[in-house]
Short mmCIF file of C-alpha atoms in Angstrom, two decimals:
data_model
loop_
_atom_site.label_atom_id
_atom_site.label_comp_id
_atom_site.label_asym_id
_atom_site.label_seq_id
_atom_site.Cartn_x
_atom_site.Cartn_y
_atom_site.Cartn_z
CA UNK A 16 34.40 -50.21 36.87
CA UNK A 17 31.09 -48.91 35.58
CA UNK A 18 31.23 -45.76 37.74
CA UNK A 19 34.47 -44.74 36.32
CA UNK A 20 33.63 -45.19 32.74
CA UNK A 21 30.46 -43.08 33.24
CA UNK A 22 32.81 -40.54 34.96
CA UNK A 23 35.39 -40.32 32.10
CA UNK A 24 32.24 -40.00 29.58
CA UNK A 25 30.94 -36.96 31.46
CA UNK A 26 34.27 -35.26 32.01
CA UNK A 27 35.01 -35.68 28.23
CA UNK A 28 31.64 -34.12 27.38
CA UNK A 29 32.05 -31.28 29.60
CA UNK A 30 35.72 -30.80 28.20
CA UNK A 31 34.77 -30.82 24.52
CA UNK A 32 31.74 -28.58 25.41
CA UNK A 33 34.18 -26.08 27.04
CA UNK A 34 36.39 -26.36 24.06
CA UNK A 35 33.90 -25.84 21.39
CA UNK A 36 32.43 -22.62 23.23
CA UNK A 37 36.00 -21.24 23.44
CA UNK A 38 36.49 -21.87 19.87
CA UNK A 39 33.13 -20.48 18.79
CA UNK A 40 33.22 -17.43 21.19
CA UNK A 41 36.92 -16.65 20.12
CA UNK A 42 36.38 -16.75 16.45
CA UNK A 43 33.13 -14.40 16.43
CA UNK A 44 33.89 -10.60 16.23
CA UNK A 45 31.65 -8.33 18.40
CA UNK A 46 29.65 -5.75 16.76
CA UNK A 47 31.49 -2.55 16.59
CA UNK A 48 28.89 -0.35 14.96
CA UNK A 49 27.74 2.95 16.51
CA UNK A 50 25.80 6.13 15.64
CA UNK A 51 29.15 7.84 14.93
CA UNK A 52 30.38 5.28 12.39
CA UNK A 53 29.68 3.87 9.03
CA UNK A 54 29.15 0.25 10.07
CA UNK A 55 26.35 -1.90 9.40
CA UNK A 56 24.46 -3.01 12.71
CA UNK A 57 20.73 -3.36 11.41
CA UNK A 58 17.96 -1.08 10.28
CA UNK A 59 18.60 2.34 11.43
CA UNK A 60 15.21 3.49 11.85
CA UNK A 61 14.14 1.35 14.87
CA UNK A 62 17.66 1.41 16.14
CA UNK A 63 18.67 4.99 16.14
CA UNK A 64 15.09 6.67 15.61
CA UNK A 65 13.00 4.28 17.61
CA UNK A 66 10.55 4.22 14.97
CA UNK A 67 10.34 1.11 13.06
CA UNK A 68 7.10 1.86 11.60
CA UNK A 69 8.48 3.73 9.03
CA UNK A 70 9.98 0.65 7.53
CA UNK A 71 8.92 -0.74 5.18
CA UNK A 72 6.80 2.28 3.97
CA UNK A 73 3.02 1.85 4.04
CA UNK A 74 2.43 3.08 0.57
CA UNK A 75 4.75 3.02 -2.58
CA UNK A 76 5.45 6.24 -4.29
CA UNK A 77 2.86 5.57 -7.07
CA UNK A 78 0.13 5.01 -4.56
CA UNK A 79 1.27 8.06 -2.60
CA UNK A 80 0.96 10.02 -5.91
CA UNK A 81 -2.59 8.98 -6.31
CA UNK A 82 -3.64 10.33 -2.77
CA UNK A 83 -4.14 13.79 -2.05
CA UNK A 84 -1.49 13.88 0.64
CA UNK A 85 1.92 15.33 0.38
CA UNK A 86 5.09 12.76 0.13
CA UNK A 87 8.18 12.76 2.09
CA UNK A 88 10.60 10.90 0.35
CA UNK A 89 13.90 9.87 2.07
CA UNK A 90 16.88 8.00 0.50
CA UNK A 91 19.12 6.49 2.96
CA UNK A 92 21.56 3.51 3.69
CA UNK A 93 21.85 1.48 6.90
CA UNK A 94 25.87 1.88 7.06
CA UNK A 95 26.28 5.75 6.84
CA UNK A 96 26.82 7.87 9.86
CA UNK A 97 25.05 10.67 8.21
CA UNK A 98 21.93 8.85 7.65
CA UNK A 99 22.05 7.27 11.00
CA UNK A 100 22.01 10.95 12.56
CA UNK A 101 19.32 12.07 10.08
CA UNK A 102 16.66 9.35 10.85
CA UNK A 103 15.90 10.95 14.43
CA UNK A 104 14.79 14.36 12.10
CA UNK A 105 12.70 11.95 9.74
CA UNK A 106 11.10 10.33 12.81
CA UNK A 107 10.45 13.33 14.64
CA UNK A 108 8.64 15.00 11.50
CA UNK A 109 6.71 11.67 11.27
CA UNK A 110 5.43 12.21 14.80
CA UNK A 111 4.27 15.75 13.75
CA UNK A 112 3.08 15.00 10.04
CA UNK A 113 2.77 11.35 9.60
CA UNK A 114 -1.18 11.57 10.09
CA UNK A 115 -1.28 13.90 6.98
CA UNK A 116 1.62 13.06 4.53
CA UNK A 117 3.12 9.80 3.46
CA UNK A 118 6.77 8.97 4.46
CA UNK A 119 8.66 6.99 2.20
CA UNK A 120 12.12 6.04 3.47
CA UNK A 121 14.09 4.26 0.33
CA UNK A 122 16.98 2.13 1.09
CA UNK A 123 19.19 3.01 -2.05
CA UNK A 124 20.62 -0.55 -2.10
CA UNK A 125 17.01 -1.56 -3.03
CA UNK A 126 16.64 0.74 -6.10
CA UNK A 127 16.87 -1.54 -9.03
CA UNK A 128 19.74 -0.55 -11.48
CA UNK A 129 17.85 0.70 -14.81
CA UNK A 130 18.78 2.97 -17.46
CA UNK A 131 15.65 5.01 -16.88
CA UNK A 132 13.03 5.40 -14.33
CA UNK A 133 9.42 6.64 -14.43
CA UNK A 134 8.33 9.54 -12.17
CA UNK A 135 6.46 7.05 -10.11
CA UNK A 136 9.50 5.22 -9.20
CA UNK A 137 12.20 6.55 -6.26
CA UNK A 138 15.05 5.93 -8.86
CA UNK A 139 13.88 8.99 -11.06
CA UNK A 140 14.58 11.06 -7.93
CA UNK A 141 17.74 9.70 -6.52
CA UNK A 142 20.83 12.06 -7.16
CA UNK A 143 23.60 9.65 -5.79
CA UNK A 144 24.20 10.98 -2.27
CA UNK A 145 22.75 10.04 1.05
CA UNK A 146 20.76 11.08 3.09
CA UNK A 147 18.50 12.93 0.37
CA UNK A 148 15.09 14.32 1.18
CA UNK A 149 12.62 15.06 -1.42
CA UNK A 150 9.23 16.56 -0.41
CA UNK A 151 6.17 16.53 -2.67
CA UNK A 152 3.18 18.74 -2.25
CA UNK A 153 -0.25 17.51 -2.51
CA UNK A 154 -0.23 17.93 -6.34
CA UNK A 155 3.15 15.90 -6.60
CA UNK A 156 5.15 18.80 -7.37
CA UNK A 157 8.60 19.00 -5.67
CA UNK A 158 8.96 21.70 -2.84
CA UNK A 159 12.15 20.43 -1.47
CA UNK A 160 14.99 18.47 -2.69
CA UNK A 161 18.25 18.44 -0.43
CA UNK A 162 20.94 16.18 0.11
CA UNK A 163 22.70 15.76 3.44
CA UNK A 164 21.62 16.32 6.97
CA UNK A 165 19.06 18.94 6.70
CA UNK A 166 17.51 20.31 10.05
CA UNK A 167 14.26 19.67 11.25
CA UNK A 168 13.21 23.31 11.10
CA UNK A 169 14.35 23.51 7.28
CA UNK A 170 12.03 20.70 6.49
CA UNK A 171 9.35 21.75 8.97
CA UNK A 172 9.17 25.21 7.16
CA UNK A 173 8.38 23.72 3.89
CA UNK A 174 5.81 21.42 5.44
CA UNK A 175 4.28 24.56 6.83
CA UNK A 176 4.08 25.93 3.47
CA UNK A 177 2.50 22.84 1.84
CA UNK A 178 -0.17 22.73 4.59
CA UNK A 179 -0.74 26.55 4.58
CA UNK A 180 0.18 26.53 8.23
CA UNK A 181 1.48 29.60 10.21
CA UNK A 182 5.23 30.19 10.12
CA UNK A 183 7.01 28.87 13.19
CA UNK A 184 7.73 32.52 14.59
CA UNK A 185 4.03 33.06 14.88
CA UNK A 186 2.93 29.61 15.82
CA UNK A 187 3.42 27.54 18.91
CA UNK A 188 6.36 25.09 19.30
CA UNK A 189 6.21 21.60 17.74
CA UNK A 190 6.00 19.26 20.36
CA UNK A 191 6.03 15.53 20.13
CA UNK A 192 2.53 13.41 20.44
CA UNK A 193 2.54 11.16 23.47
CA UNK A 194 3.06 7.48 22.46
CA UNK A 195 0.25 5.43 24.03
CA UNK A 196 2.38 2.42 25.27
CA UNK A 197 -0.46 0.13 25.85
CA UNK A 198 -3.39 0.28 23.46
CA UNK A 199 -6.52 -1.81 23.89
CA UNK A 200 -8.15 -0.73 20.45
CA UNK A 201 -7.99 -2.37 17.42
CA UNK A 202 -6.43 -0.87 14.39
CA UNK A 203 -7.33 -1.77 10.67
#
């Protein structure tokens, strides 16, 4: 008699667990976001560019203006096909110029709505379209302000002028630096 009650208890427990899983799994929708759609699927820099080090930015726009480095300000949203495609360009530029320039990706959803912005706030430069790329030289003068997906070469040409480098036609092709997957040194 005692064995039958335990058997009944376990069979009901298993049945209720299976029913619970069926209800739970049946009510959740699969993630349907891709590179070629406008669906949200998380932060696009680590997902599509493989570069989560850009977000959050290391410095604010005000801090960057105080340094002697050029600043690349990129406006984006995580649920835009164009932005998902463009982050690979930004990540490649970071690989080439990230050591000498400040890269500041700004999710436009994080810009506080205000009537007026100061020149040290990203909202001051935002035109209302994404992606938008604004490049400042070392004296904080705008040298590039474009909306939409612009080519790596177009931004690279402006960076070359900012850094007084040879034009691409007279220079070696830019190649991505190797990534050291295992690092034993401590960084500040």
